[in-house]
Short mmCIF file of C-alpha atoms and ligand atoms in Angstrom, two decimals:
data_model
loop_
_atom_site.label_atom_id
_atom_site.label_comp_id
_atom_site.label_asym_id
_atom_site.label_seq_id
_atom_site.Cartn_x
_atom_site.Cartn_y
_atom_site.Cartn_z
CA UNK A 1 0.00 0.00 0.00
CA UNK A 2 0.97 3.58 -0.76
CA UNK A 3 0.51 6.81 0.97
CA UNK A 4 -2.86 8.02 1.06
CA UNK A 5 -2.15 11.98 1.88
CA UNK A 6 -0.68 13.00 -1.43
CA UNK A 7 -1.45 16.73 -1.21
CA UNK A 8 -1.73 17.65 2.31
CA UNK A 9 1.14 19.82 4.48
CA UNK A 10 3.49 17.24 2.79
CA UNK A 11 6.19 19.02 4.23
CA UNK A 12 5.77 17.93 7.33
CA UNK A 13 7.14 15.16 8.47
CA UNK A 14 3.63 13.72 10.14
CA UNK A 15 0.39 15.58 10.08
CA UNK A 16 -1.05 15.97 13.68
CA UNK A 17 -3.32 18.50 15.13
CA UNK A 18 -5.07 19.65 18.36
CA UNK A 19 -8.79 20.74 18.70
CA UNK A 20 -10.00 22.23 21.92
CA UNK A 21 -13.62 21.70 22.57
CA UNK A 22 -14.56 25.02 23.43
CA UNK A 23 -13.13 26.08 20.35
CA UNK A 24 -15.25 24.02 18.12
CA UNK A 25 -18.40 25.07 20.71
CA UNK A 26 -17.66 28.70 19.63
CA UNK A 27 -17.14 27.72 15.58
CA UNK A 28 -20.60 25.71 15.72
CA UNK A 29 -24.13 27.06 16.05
CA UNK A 30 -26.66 25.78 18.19
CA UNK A 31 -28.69 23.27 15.79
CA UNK A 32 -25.29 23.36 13.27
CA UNK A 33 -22.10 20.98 12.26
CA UNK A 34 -18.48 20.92 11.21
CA UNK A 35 -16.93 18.59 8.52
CA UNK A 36 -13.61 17.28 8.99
CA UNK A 37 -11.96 15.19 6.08
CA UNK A 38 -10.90 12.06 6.26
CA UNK A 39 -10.02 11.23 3.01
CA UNK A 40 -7.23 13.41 2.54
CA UNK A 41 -7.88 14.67 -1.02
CA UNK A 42 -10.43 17.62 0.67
CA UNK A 43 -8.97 21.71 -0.64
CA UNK A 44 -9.80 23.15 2.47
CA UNK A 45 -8.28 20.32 4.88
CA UNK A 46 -8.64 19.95 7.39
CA UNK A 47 -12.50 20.71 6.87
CA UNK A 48 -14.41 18.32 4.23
CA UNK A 49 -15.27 20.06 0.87
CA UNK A 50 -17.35 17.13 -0.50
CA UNK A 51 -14.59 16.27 -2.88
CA UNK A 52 -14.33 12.49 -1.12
CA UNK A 53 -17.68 11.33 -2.94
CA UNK A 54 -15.91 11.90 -6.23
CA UNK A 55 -13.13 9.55 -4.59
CA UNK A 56 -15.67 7.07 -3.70
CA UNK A 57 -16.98 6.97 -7.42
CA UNK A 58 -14.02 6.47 -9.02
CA UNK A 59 -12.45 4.33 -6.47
CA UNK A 60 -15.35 2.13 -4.61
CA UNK A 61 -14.05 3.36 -1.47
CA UNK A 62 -16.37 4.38 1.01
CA UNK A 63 -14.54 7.21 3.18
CA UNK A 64 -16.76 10.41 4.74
CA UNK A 65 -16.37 13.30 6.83
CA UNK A 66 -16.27 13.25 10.43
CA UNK A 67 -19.24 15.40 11.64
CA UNK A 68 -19.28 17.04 14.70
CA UNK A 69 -23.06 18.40 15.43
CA UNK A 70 -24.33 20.60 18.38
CA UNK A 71 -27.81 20.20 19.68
CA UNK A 72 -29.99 23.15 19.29
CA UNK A 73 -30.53 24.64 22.63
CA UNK A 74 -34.02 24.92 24.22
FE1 FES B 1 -12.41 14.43 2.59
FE2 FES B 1 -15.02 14.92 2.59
S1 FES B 1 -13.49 15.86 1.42
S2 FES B 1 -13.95 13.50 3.76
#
């Protein structure tokens, strides 16, 4: 098997990252979601741009976005 990142920060030497939870409470509405790619081909990594479903056409793969969601609050 090959690499599967072939466009992202490929200058680092291993793409980690850190998300605090109050920061994604503050970049998510009430009733509202963020996207984060997971298959690597996304043009606005780290957030999903839809671009995986043409992967998954041309490939059979079945990769998706992780979706965070916040409830709507009453
Ligand atoms: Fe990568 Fe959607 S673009 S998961």
């Amino acid at each position: 098997a090959g690499p599967i990142n072939h466009i992202i920060r490929k200058d680092e030497k291993k793409v980690t990252d850190v998300v605090d939870v109050e920061d994604l409470l503050s970049m998510i509405k009430p009733g509202g979601k963020i996207s984060f790619c997971r298959c690597w081909k996304s043009q606005d990594w780290p957030y999903c741009d839809g671009v995986h479903k043409e992967h998954n056409k041309c490939t059979g793969d079945n990769v998706g976005a992780l979706n965070i969601v916040r409830k709507k609050t009453s």
